[in-house]
Coordinates of C-alpha atoms in Angstrom, one line a residue:
M1 CA 27.2 17.8 -11.5
S2 CA 27.3 21.0 -9.5
I3 CA 29.0 20.8 -6.1
R4 CA 27.4 23.3 -3.8
T5 CA 27.4 24.2 -0.1
P6 CA 26.0 21.3 2.0
M7 CA 23.2 22.3 4.3
H8 CA 21.9 21.1 7.7
L9 CA 19.2 18.5 7.7
V10 CA 15.9 19.8 8.9
V11 CA 14.7 16.3 10.0
A12 CA 16.3 13.4 11.7
V13 CA 15.3 10.9 9.1
V14 CA 15.5 7.6 11.0
A15 CA 13.0 5.6 12.8
A16 CA 12.3 6.7 16.4
T17 CA 13.7 3.4 17.7
L18 CA 17.0 4.3 16.1
L19 CA 16.9 8.1 16.4
P20 CA 20.1 9.5 17.7
A21 CA 20.2 12.3 20.2
V22 CA 19.5 15.6 18.7
P23 CA 21.8 18.3 20.0
A24 CA 20.1 21.2 21.7
A25 CA 22.1 23.7 19.8
A26 CA 24.0 22.2 16.9
A27 CA 26.8 24.2 15.3
P28 CA 25.6 26.0 12.2
A29 CA 26.9 24.9 8.8
P30 CA 29.3 27.3 7.0
P31 CA 27.5 30.0 5.1
P32 CA 27.0 29.5 1.4
G33 CA 30.1 30.2 -0.6
T34 CA 32.7 29.2 2.0
T35 CA 33.2 25.7 0.6
G36 CA 33.5 24.5 -3.0
T37 CA 31.0 26.4 -5.2
S38 CA 30.2 25.8 -8.9
S39 CA 26.9 27.7 -9.4
F40 CA 25.6 31.2 -8.7
L41 CA 22.3 33.0 -8.8
I42 CA 22.3 36.4 -10.4
G43 CA 19.5 39.0 -10.2
P44 CA 19.4 41.4 -13.1
A45 CA 19.3 45.1 -12.3
S46 CA 16.4 45.6 -14.7
P47 CA 13.0 45.9 -13.0
A48 CA 11.5 44.3 -16.0
A49 CA 13.0 41.0 -15.1
R50 CA 11.3 41.0 -11.8
R51 CA 8.0 41.5 -13.6
G52 CA 8.5 38.2 -15.4
V53 CA 10.1 39.6 -18.6
A54 CA 13.3 37.6 -18.7
P55 CA 16.5 39.3 -19.9
D56 CA 18.3 38.0 -22.9
P57 CA 21.0 35.6 -21.5
G58 CA 23.2 36.4 -24.5
R59 CA 23.6 40.0 -23.3
L60 CA 25.4 38.7 -20.2
A61 CA 27.5 36.1 -22.1
D62 CA 30.3 38.5 -22.8
D63 CA 30.2 39.9 -19.3
L64 CA 30.4 36.4 -17.9
A65 CA 33.2 35.5 -20.2
A66 CA 35.2 38.5 -19.1
V67 CA 34.7 37.6 -15.4
G68 CA 35.7 34.0 -16.2
R69 CA 38.9 35.1 -18.0
A70 CA 39.8 37.4 -15.1
T71 CA 39.4 34.6 -12.6
G72 CA 40.5 31.6 -14.7
Q73 CA 37.0 30.0 -14.9
R74 CA 34.5 29.4 -17.6
L75 CA 31.1 30.8 -16.6
T76 CA 27.9 30.3 -18.5
V77 CA 24.2 31.0 -18.1
A78 CA 22.5 27.7 -17.4
R79 CA 18.9 28.9 -17.5
V80 CA 16.5 31.7 -16.7
L81 CA 14.4 31.0 -13.6
A82 CA 10.7 31.6 -13.3
T83 CA 11.5 34.8 -11.3
G84 CA 13.6 36.3 -14.0
D85 CA 16.8 35.6 -12.1
L86 CA 19.7 33.6 -13.8
L87 CA 21.5 30.4 -12.8
V88 CA 25.2 30.7 -13.7
R89 CA 27.5 27.7 -13.6
A90 CA 31.3 27.4 -13.6
D91 CA 33.1 24.6 -15.3
R92 CA 34.5 23.3 -12.0
S93 CA 34.2 23.8 -8.3
L94 CA 35.7 27.0 -7.1
A95 CA 37.8 27.6 -4.0
P96 CA 36.4 30.1 -1.5
A97 CA 38.9 32.8 -2.6
T98 CA 37.9 32.4 -6.2
T99 CA 34.2 32.3 -5.3
A100 CA 34.6 35.7 -3.5
A101 CA 36.5 37.1 -6.6
V102 CA 33.8 36.0 -9.0
L103 CA 31.0 37.4 -6.8
D104 CA 32.9 40.7 -6.4
R105 CA 33.2 41.1 -10.2
L106 CA 29.6 40.1 -10.9
R107 CA 28.2 42.5 -8.3
R108 CA 30.1 45.4 -9.9
R109 CA 28.4 45.0 -13.2
A110 CA 25.7 47.6 -14.0
D111 CA 23.3 44.9 -15.3
V112 CA 23.6 42.8 -12.1
G113 CA 21.4 43.7 -9.1
W114 CA 22.6 40.9 -6.8
A115 CA 24.7 37.8 -7.0
A116 CA 25.2 34.9 -4.5
P117 CA 26.4 31.3 -4.5
E118 CA 23.5 28.9 -5.1
A119 CA 22.7 27.2 -1.8
R120 CA 22.4 23.4 -1.5
L121 CA 19.1 22.5 0.2
R122 CA 18.5 19.5 2.4
A123 CA 15.3 18.0 3.8
D124 CA 14.5 19.4 7.2
A125 CA 13.6 15.7 8.9
T126 CA -10.6 7.8 16.6
P127 CA -10.4 6.5 13.1
D128 CA -10.1 2.8 12.5
D129 CA -6.5 3.2 11.1
T130 CA -4.4 0.5 12.8
R131 CA -1.7 2.9 14.0
W132 CA -4.0 5.7 15.1
T133 CA -3.2 5.2 18.8
D134 CA 0.5 6.0 18.0
Q135 CA -0.4 9.3 16.5
W136 CA 0.0 11.5 19.6
D137 CA 0.6 14.5 17.3
L138 CA -3.1 14.4 16.3
H139 CA -4.9 13.5 19.4
D140 CA -2.8 14.0 22.6
P141 CA -4.4 16.6 24.8
L142 CA -1.1 18.2 25.8
G143 CA 1.0 17.9 22.7
G144 CA -1.4 17.2 19.9
V145 CA -3.3 19.5 17.5
Y146 CA -6.9 18.4 18.4
A147 CA -7.7 16.7 15.1
E148 CA -10.8 14.8 16.1
P149 CA -13.0 17.7 17.2
A150 CA -12.0 19.4 13.9
W151 CA -13.0 16.3 11.9
D152 CA -16.3 16.2 13.8
T153 CA -17.3 19.4 12.0
G154 CA -17.0 17.6 8.7
A155 CA -13.8 19.3 7.6
D156 CA -11.3 17.0 5.9
G157 CA -9.5 19.2 3.4
A158 CA -11.6 18.0 0.4
G159 CA -11.1 20.1 -2.7
V160 CA -7.8 21.5 -1.6
T161 CA -4.5 20.6 -3.2
V162 CA -1.3 20.8 -1.1
A163 CA 2.0 20.7 -3.0
V164 CA 4.8 18.9 -1.2
L165 CA 8.1 20.3 -2.4
D166 CA 10.5 17.5 -1.3
T167 CA 12.2 14.3 -2.4
G168 CA 9.1 13.2 -4.3
V169 CA 6.4 10.7 -3.1
T170 CA 6.0 7.0 -3.5
R171 CA 2.6 5.4 -4.3
H172 CA 2.1 4.2 -0.8
R173 CA -1.2 2.4 -0.2
D174 CA -2.2 5.1 2.4
L175 CA -1.5 7.9 -0.1
A176 CA -2.0 6.7 -3.7
A177 CA -5.7 7.6 -3.9
H178 CA -4.8 11.2 -2.8
L179 CA -2.1 12.0 -5.4
V180 CA -2.5 14.4 -8.3
P181 CA 0.1 14.7 -11.1
G182 CA 3.2 16.6 -10.0
Y183 CA 6.6 17.4 -11.5
D184 CA 10.3 16.5 -11.0
F185 CA 12.3 19.7 -10.9
V186 CA 15.7 18.1 -10.0
S187 CA 17.7 19.3 -13.0
S188 CA 20.8 17.2 -12.3
A189 CA 20.2 13.7 -13.9
A190 CA 22.8 12.2 -11.5
D191 CA 21.0 13.6 -8.5
A192 CA 17.6 12.8 -9.8
R193 CA 18.5 9.1 -10.4
D194 CA 15.9 8.7 -13.1
G195 CA 18.4 9.4 -15.9
D196 CA 16.7 12.4 -17.5
G197 CA 16.7 15.3 -15.1
R198 CA 13.4 17.3 -15.1
D199 CA 10.3 15.4 -16.1
P200 CA 6.6 14.9 -15.1
D201 CA 7.4 11.9 -12.9
A202 CA 7.7 13.1 -9.3
T203 CA 8.2 9.7 -7.8
D204 CA 10.8 9.5 -5.1
Q205 CA 13.7 7.5 -6.6
G206 CA 15.6 7.3 -3.2
D207 CA 18.1 9.8 -1.8
W208 CA 20.7 7.5 -0.4
T209 CA 24.3 8.5 -0.6
E210 CA 27.3 6.3 -1.0
P211 CA 30.6 6.9 0.9
G212 CA 32.2 10.0 -0.7
D213 CA 29.0 11.3 -2.2
C214 CA 28.5 15.0 -1.1
G215 CA 31.2 14.4 1.5
D216 CA 28.9 12.0 3.3
R217 CA 29.2 8.5 4.6
F218 CA 26.6 6.0 3.5
R219 CA 23.1 7.2 4.3
P220 CA 20.0 5.2 3.6
S221 CA 17.1 6.7 1.6
S222 CA 14.9 8.8 3.8
W223 CA 11.6 8.7 1.9
H224 CA 11.2 12.2 3.4
G225 CA 8.6 13.5 1.0
T226 CA 6.4 10.4 1.5
H227 CA 6.6 10.9 5.3
V228 CA 5.6 14.6 4.9
A229 CA 2.7 13.8 2.6
G230 CA 1.3 11.1 4.9
T231 CA 1.1 13.6 7.8
I232 CA -1.0 15.9 5.5
A233 CA -3.3 13.5 3.7
A234 CA -2.9 9.8 4.5
G235 CA -6.2 8.0 4.2
R236 CA -8.5 7.9 7.2
D237 CA -10.9 5.1 8.2
N238 CA -9.4 2.8 5.6
G239 CA -8.5 0.1 8.1
T240 CA -4.8 0.5 7.6
G241 CA -1.8 2.5 8.8
I242 CA -2.2 6.1 9.9
A243 CA -4.6 9.0 9.3
G244 CA -3.5 12.3 7.8
L245 CA -4.6 15.5 9.4
A246 CA -6.4 16.6 6.2
P247 CA -7.4 13.1 4.8
G248 CA -9.6 14.5 2.1
A249 CA -6.9 16.8 0.6
R250 CA -5.0 16.1 -2.6
I251 CA -1.2 15.9 -2.6
Q252 CA 0.8 17.2 -5.5
P253 CA 4.4 15.8 -5.3
V254 CA 6.9 18.3 -6.5
R255 CA 10.4 16.9 -6.5
V256 CA 13.2 19.3 -5.6
L257 CA 15.5 17.1 -3.5
G258 CA 17.5 14.1 -4.7
R259 CA 20.9 12.6 -4.0
C260 CA 22.9 15.2 -2.1
G261 CA 19.9 17.5 -1.5
G262 CA 18.7 20.1 -4.0
S263 CA 19.4 23.5 -5.5
T264 CA 18.0 26.9 -4.9
A265 CA 17.4 27.4 -8.6
D266 CA 15.3 24.2 -8.8
L267 CA 13.3 25.3 -5.7
V268 CA 12.6 28.7 -7.1
D269 CA 11.1 27.2 -10.3
A270 CA 9.2 24.6 -8.3
I271 CA 7.5 27.2 -6.0
A272 CA 6.4 29.2 -9.1
W273 CA 5.1 26.1 -10.9
A274 CA 3.3 24.6 -7.9
S275 CA 1.5 27.8 -7.2
G276 CA 0.3 28.3 -10.8
G277 CA 3.1 30.4 -12.2
N278 CA 5.0 30.0 -15.5
V279 CA 8.4 28.3 -15.7
P280 CA 10.3 28.4 -19.0
G281 CA 10.4 25.0 -20.7
V282 CA 8.0 23.4 -18.2
P283 CA 4.3 22.6 -19.0
E284 CA 1.7 24.6 -17.2
N285 CA 0.5 23.1 -13.9
P286 CA -3.1 21.8 -14.5
T287 CA -3.9 21.6 -10.8
P288 CA -2.1 24.4 -8.9
A289 CA -2.0 24.1 -5.2
R290 CA -3.5 26.4 -2.6
V291 CA -0.9 25.4 0.0
L292 CA 2.8 24.7 -0.4
N293 CA 4.8 22.7 2.1
L294 CA 8.6 23.2 2.2
S295 CA 10.2 20.9 4.8
L296 CA 13.7 21.9 3.8
G297 CA 16.3 24.6 4.3
A298 CA 19.8 25.9 4.1
P299 CA 21.9 28.3 6.2
G300 CA 21.7 31.9 5.2
A301 CA 19.1 34.6 5.0
C302 CA 16.4 34.4 2.3
D303 CA 17.9 35.3 -1.1
P304 CA 16.1 37.6 -3.5
A305 CA 15.3 34.8 -6.0
T306 CA 13.5 32.7 -3.4
Q307 CA 11.8 35.7 -2.0
A308 CA 10.5 36.6 -5.4
A309 CA 9.2 33.1 -5.9
V310 CA 7.4 33.3 -2.5
D311 CA 6.0 36.7 -3.3
G312 CA 4.6 35.4 -6.6
A313 CA 3.0 32.4 -4.9
V314 CA 1.4 34.6 -2.2
A315 CA 0.1 37.0 -4.8
R316 CA -1.6 34.1 -6.5
G317 CA -3.4 33.3 -3.2
V318 CA -1.2 30.4 -2.2
T319 CA -0.1 29.9 1.4
V320 CA 3.6 28.9 1.8
V321 CA 4.4 26.8 4.9
V322 CA 8.1 26.2 5.7
S323 CA 10.1 24.4 8.4
A324 CA 12.1 26.6 10.8
G325 CA 15.2 24.4 10.8
N326 CA 16.9 22.0 13.1
A327 CA 20.0 23.8 14.4
G328 CA 18.6 25.1 17.6
A329 CA 19.4 28.5 16.3
D330 CA 17.7 31.7 15.2
A331 CA 15.4 31.0 12.2
A332 CA 16.4 34.4 10.8
D333 CA 19.7 32.8 9.7
Y334 CA 18.1 30.1 7.6
T335 CA 16.2 30.0 4.3
P336 CA 13.4 29.8 3.3
A337 CA 12.4 30.1 7.0
S338 CA 13.4 33.8 7.0
C339 CA 11.6 34.7 3.8
A340 CA 8.8 37.3 4.2
G341 CA 5.3 36.1 3.7
V342 CA 5.8 32.4 4.6
V343 CA 4.4 30.6 7.6
T344 CA 7.5 29.4 9.5
V345 CA 6.9 26.5 11.8
A346 CA 9.0 25.4 14.8
A347 CA 8.8 21.8 16.3
S348 CA 7.0 21.0 19.6
T349 CA 7.1 17.8 21.6
L350 CA 4.6 15.5 23.4
T351 CA 4.7 17.9 26.4
G352 CA 3.8 20.9 24.3
E353 CA 7.2 22.5 24.5
R354 CA 9.6 23.6 21.8
A355 CA 11.9 20.7 20.8
G356 CA 15.5 21.4 21.8
Y357 CA 16.8 21.0 18.2
S358 CA 14.2 23.4 16.7
N359 CA 15.1 26.8 15.4
R360 CA 13.4 29.7 17.1
G361 CA 13.1 33.5 17.0
T362 CA 10.9 36.3 15.8
D363 CA 10.7 34.8 12.3
V364 CA 8.8 31.8 13.7
D365 CA 5.0 32.1 13.4
L366 CA 3.9 29.0 15.5
A367 CA 4.9 25.5 16.5
A368 CA 3.5 22.1 15.7
P369 CA 4.3 18.6 16.6
G370 CA 7.8 17.6 15.4
G371 CA 8.6 15.1 18.2
D372 CA 11.9 14.1 19.7
Q373 CA 14.1 11.0 20.0
E374 CA 11.6 9.3 22.3
H375 CA 8.3 10.3 20.7
G376 CA 8.6 10.9 17.0
V377 CA 5.9 11.7 14.4
L378 CA 4.6 8.5 12.8
S379 CA 3.9 8.6 9.1
T380 CA 4.2 6.8 5.7
V381 CA 7.6 5.7 4.3
D382 CA 9.1 3.0 2.1
T383 CA 11.0 0.1 3.6
G384 CA 13.8 0.2 1.1
T385 CA 17.3 1.2 2.2
T386 CA 18.2 2.5 -1.3
V387 CA 15.5 2.0 -3.9
A388 CA 11.8 1.5 -3.1
E389 CA 10.8 -1.9 -1.8
G390 CA 7.4 -1.6 -0.2
D391 CA 5.1 0.4 2.0
G392 CA 6.0 1.0 5.6
Y393 CA 5.6 3.4 8.5
A394 CA 8.2 5.1 10.7
A395 CA 8.5 7.8 13.3
Y396 CA 10.7 10.8 12.4
A397 CA 11.5 13.9 14.4
G398 CA 12.2 17.4 13.1
T399 CA 10.7 20.7 12.0
S400 CA 10.1 18.9 8.7
M401 CA 7.5 16.9 10.6
A402 CA 6.0 20.1 12.2
A403 CA 5.4 22.0 9.0
P404 CA 3.0 19.5 7.3
H405 CA 0.7 19.7 10.4
V406 CA 0.3 23.4 9.6
A407 CA 0.0 22.8 5.9
A408 CA -2.8 20.3 6.6
A409 CA -4.5 22.7 9.0
A410 CA -4.5 25.3 6.2
A411 CA -6.1 22.8 3.9
L412 CA -8.8 22.1 6.5
L413 CA -9.6 25.8 6.8
L414 CA -9.6 26.3 3.1
S415 CA -12.0 23.4 2.6
R416 CA -14.5 25.3 4.7
R417 CA -13.4 28.9 3.7
P418 CA -11.9 28.8 0.2
D419 CA -12.0 32.7 0.2
L420 CA -9.3 33.0 2.8
T421 CA -6.1 34.8 1.8
P422 CA -2.7 33.7 2.9
A423 CA -2.6 36.5 5.4
E424 CA -6.0 35.6 6.8
L425 CA -5.0 32.0 7.1
T426 CA -1.8 32.9 9.0
G427 CA -3.8 35.1 11.3
L428 CA -6.3 32.4 12.1
L429 CA -3.6 29.8 12.8
T430 CA -1.6 32.0 15.1
R431 CA -4.5 33.7 16.9
T432 CA -5.9 30.3 18.0
A433 CA -2.6 28.6 18.8
R434 CA -2.1 27.3 22.4
P435 CA 0.5 29.4 24.2
T436 CA 3.3 27.4 25.8
A437 CA 3.9 27.5 29.6
R438 CA 7.1 29.6 29.0
P439 CA 6.6 31.6 25.8
D440 CA 9.6 33.8 26.5
E441 CA 11.9 30.8 26.6
C442 CA 10.1 29.0 23.7
R443 CA 10.4 31.8 21.2
C444 CA 8.3 29.8 18.9
G445 CA 5.7 32.3 17.8
A446 CA 2.1 32.3 18.9
G447 CA 2.3 28.8 20.4
V448 CA 1.3 25.3 19.4
L449 CA -1.1 24.7 16.5
D450 CA -4.7 24.0 17.6
V451 CA -6.6 23.1 14.4
D452 CA -9.9 22.7 16.2
L453 CA -10.0 26.2 17.5
A454 CA -8.6 27.6 14.2
L455 CA -11.5 25.9 12.3
R456 CA -14.0 27.3 14.8
A457 CA -12.7 30.8 14.4
A458 CA -12.6 30.4 10.6
T459 CA -16.3 29.4 10.4
G460 CA -17.5 31.8 13.0
D461 CA -18.3 29.0 15.4
A462 CA -16.0 30.1 18.2
G463 CA -18.3 28.3 20.6
D464 CA -17.8 28.3 24.3
T465 CA -14.4 26.7 24.5
T466 CA -11.0 27.5 25.7
R467 CA -8.0 25.4 26.7
L468 CA -6.4 25.7 30.2
L469 CA -2.8 24.7 30.8
L470 CA -2.7 23.3 34.3
Q471 CA 0.7 23.0 35.8
V472 CA 2.0 21.5 39.0
G473 CA 5.6 22.5 39.7
V474 CA 8.1 20.5 41.8
R475 CA 11.1 22.5 43.1
P476 CA 14.6 21.2 42.4
G477 CA 15.8 18.9 45.2
D478 CA 12.3 17.8 46.1
P479 CA 11.5 14.1 46.0
T480 CA 10.6 13.1 42.4
V481 CA 7.1 11.9 41.6
D482 CA 7.8 9.1 39.2
R483 CA 5.7 6.1 40.3
A484 CA 2.1 7.0 39.7
G485 CA 2.8 10.5 38.4
V486 CA 0.4 13.4 39.1
H487 CA -3.2 13.2 37.9
L488 CA -6.1 15.6 38.1
A489 CA -8.8 14.1 40.3
G490 CA -11.9 15.0 42.2
T491 CA -14.4 17.2 40.5
L492 CA -14.7 19.8 37.9
G493 CA -17.8 21.9 38.2
R494 CA -19.2 24.9 36.4
L495 CA -20.4 27.0 39.3
G496 CA -24.2 27.0 39.6
T497 CA -24.9 24.4 36.9
G498 CA -22.3 21.7 37.4
L499 CA -20.5 19.6 34.8
P500 CA -20.1 15.9 35.2
D501 CA -17.0 14.6 36.9
W502 CA -14.4 13.2 34.6
D503 CA -12.0 10.3 34.9
P504 CA -8.7 11.7 36.2
A505 CA -6.9 8.9 34.2
A506 CA -8.1 10.5 31.0
L507 CA -5.9 13.6 31.6
P508 CA -2.6 12.4 33.0
M509 CA -0.2 15.2 33.8
R510 CA 3.2 14.7 32.1
R511 CA 6.6 15.7 33.2
V512 CA 8.3 18.2 30.9
D513 CA 11.7 17.0 31.9
P514 CA 13.1 14.8 34.8
T515 CA 13.1 17.7 37.2
G516 CA 10.4 20.0 35.7
P517 CA 6.8 20.6 36.3
Y518 CA 3.8 18.4 35.5
R519 CA 1.3 19.7 32.9
T520 CA -1.9 18.8 31.2
V521 CA -4.4 20.7 29.0
L522 CA -8.0 20.9 29.9
T523 CA -10.7 22.0 27.5
V524 CA -13.4 24.0 29.3
P525 CA -16.2 26.5 28.6
S526 CA -14.9 30.0 27.9
G527 CA -15.7 32.9 30.2
T528 CA -17.0 30.7 33.0
E529 CA -16.1 30.3 36.6
L530 CA -14.5 26.9 37.3
E531 CA -14.1 25.0 40.5
Y532 CA -11.4 22.3 40.3
K533 CA -9.1 20.4 42.5
Y534 CA -5.6 19.3 42.2
A535 CA -4.8 15.8 43.5
L536 CA -1.7 13.7 43.7
G537 CA -1.5 10.0 43.0
D538 CA -0.7 7.4 45.6
W539 CA 3.0 8.0 45.6
A540 CA 4.3 7.7 49.2
H541 CA 1.5 9.8 50.8
V542 CA 3.4 13.1 50.7
E543 CA 1.9 16.1 52.4
Q544 CA 2.4 19.4 50.5
D545 CA 3.0 23.0 51.2
Y546 CA 1.8 25.4 48.6
T547 CA 2.8 28.8 47.3
D548 CA 0.3 30.5 45.0
S549 CA 1.9 32.2 42.1
D550 CA -0.5 32.7 39.2
A551 CA -4.2 31.8 39.0
G552 CA -4.4 28.1 38.5
C553 CA -0.6 27.6 38.9
F554 CA 1.1 26.1 42.0
D555 CA 4.6 25.4 43.1
I556 CA 4.6 22.3 45.3
A557 CA 7.3 21.7 47.9
N558 CA 7.4 18.3 49.4
R559 CA 7.9 18.8 53.1
R560 CA 7.3 15.6 55.0
L561 CA 6.0 12.1 54.6
T562 CA 2.7 11.2 56.2
A563 CA 0.4 8.2 56.0
D564 CA -3.3 8.1 55.5
A565 CA -5.4 5.1 56.3
A566 CA -6.4 4.2 52.8
G567 CA -3.1 5.0 51.2
T568 CA -4.8 6.5 48.2
V569 CA -5.3 9.8 46.5
Q570 CA -5.3 13.0 48.6
V571 CA -7.2 16.0 47.4
V572 CA -4.8 18.8 48.2
R573 CA -6.3 22.1 47.2
D574 CA -9.6 23.6 46.0
L575 CA -9.5 26.7 43.9
T576 CA -12.2 28.9 42.3
G577 CA -11.2 31.2 39.5
S578 CA -12.6 33.1 36.6
F579 CA -11.1 32.5 33.1
R580 CA -11.8 34.6 30.1
G581 CA -10.3 32.6 27.3
V582 CA -6.8 33.0 28.5
W583 CA -4.3 30.6 30.0
P584 CA -4.1 31.1 33.7
C585 CA -0.6 29.6 34.1
D586 CA 1.8 31.5 31.8
R587 CA 5.2 30.4 33.1

């Protein structure tokens, strides 16, 4: 088997109850080629190859033999990729110095446009469904994507195929009815675990590792692809388990990850095949996808072969959604997150903030629920530690969990507007995202996915709706408010007409962190004047002093304790403001 550079996981693949702390800024893995390498990608200098006319591998055989003799290795062309690039393998793992020498010799050839070590990819971590209440990522007003109002329009993703390029998918009872034939692109029979390498069976065989495999300790199977697929299209209103965000969509499992991860060459071919392109030696895809989900990644900028595969998919009208990565670093330093033309997704939490582990930066387009160690994203898995044993559900956290929310949102939009191009889809998703309270700190693109507003914009039904982020800040050193918390209370009225009062318990304000502000999201008519009141729960009868900062945003300083006769809620401030579809509190 090939031994290639190990990559960061882009998902913490354990149940939320067992989820270890995710470092806010994990140290990045070594760049490709700095550890043992036995395979390389070569891009021919000929422009014809980039147009899909593959060069004759035999023409490079003598060149590779010469390079091999000069470096003491045996180098052979393993195969031509769908993009016209070549996969070259050495007969053994090369030391870093030898790897550098091989690359130097290859790059000096007139018939070689580029050469790089092949990167080893890793997985980036009110229906009647029985676990619906646990799916905060779909329905929570502060951290969710507003699935229910989107479903109320009749959109469910029907007629749209989403390809999940991952570890494969099991025939989980919440997924089986939504699967269409896929393909297993894991070329290493040992890593594929099905004994025959590439084949039409994209079932997840388990990706557990034994001690010593890939330099790892024992790790149980993640069933990562099944988890991703469930977030996209698990059955809704079937009386069991969870609901997918696009429950009418079809899932095409495309297996690119196995034991010890996966290879860039396999991913390149899989992107081409899933999007309707041709791959040498592989049957044509009878049901090409309109959306690809890539919850995986590796350190390093997007390489030319992966970029060419993405370009081909986009040219065929396919939207490519990828996870930003879990290193708490700049997404520009990770692939395929840094590829041009993809939709790069960061992870957000229950409070609507970027998760500390999530990559960030200008390459990120938007965020979506990825969860954290306390509140993960619940989805479908298998219960087996190694091989499949039975259907189950687990909460995972990671940008791997964020990306499928966006892929599912794209499916919902395409089910209503099949004419949308990838660029138009991306524009709709980013233009309607909910900005975070501190976008400069978040660096997570346009904000958090709001599938309801995106669908309204796509269908021309913008309606009279916007979402307000209401924030109550508590200064450091002030007494904490941790008994009843802070709730909105009193009345919300549309001036002149009046809207009904609403139950303050329906919109509890949540603490972003133990010392941070309280926030909630309120859906209100756009372009109207709103009169609302902040109120504090019955938590020690604290009298407040206020400093206005931005419209609709207060800093609260607890000054002294008082007592009122009833010992109940105090209405502390009235405010009238005018909002024109923007968030009044932007810090």
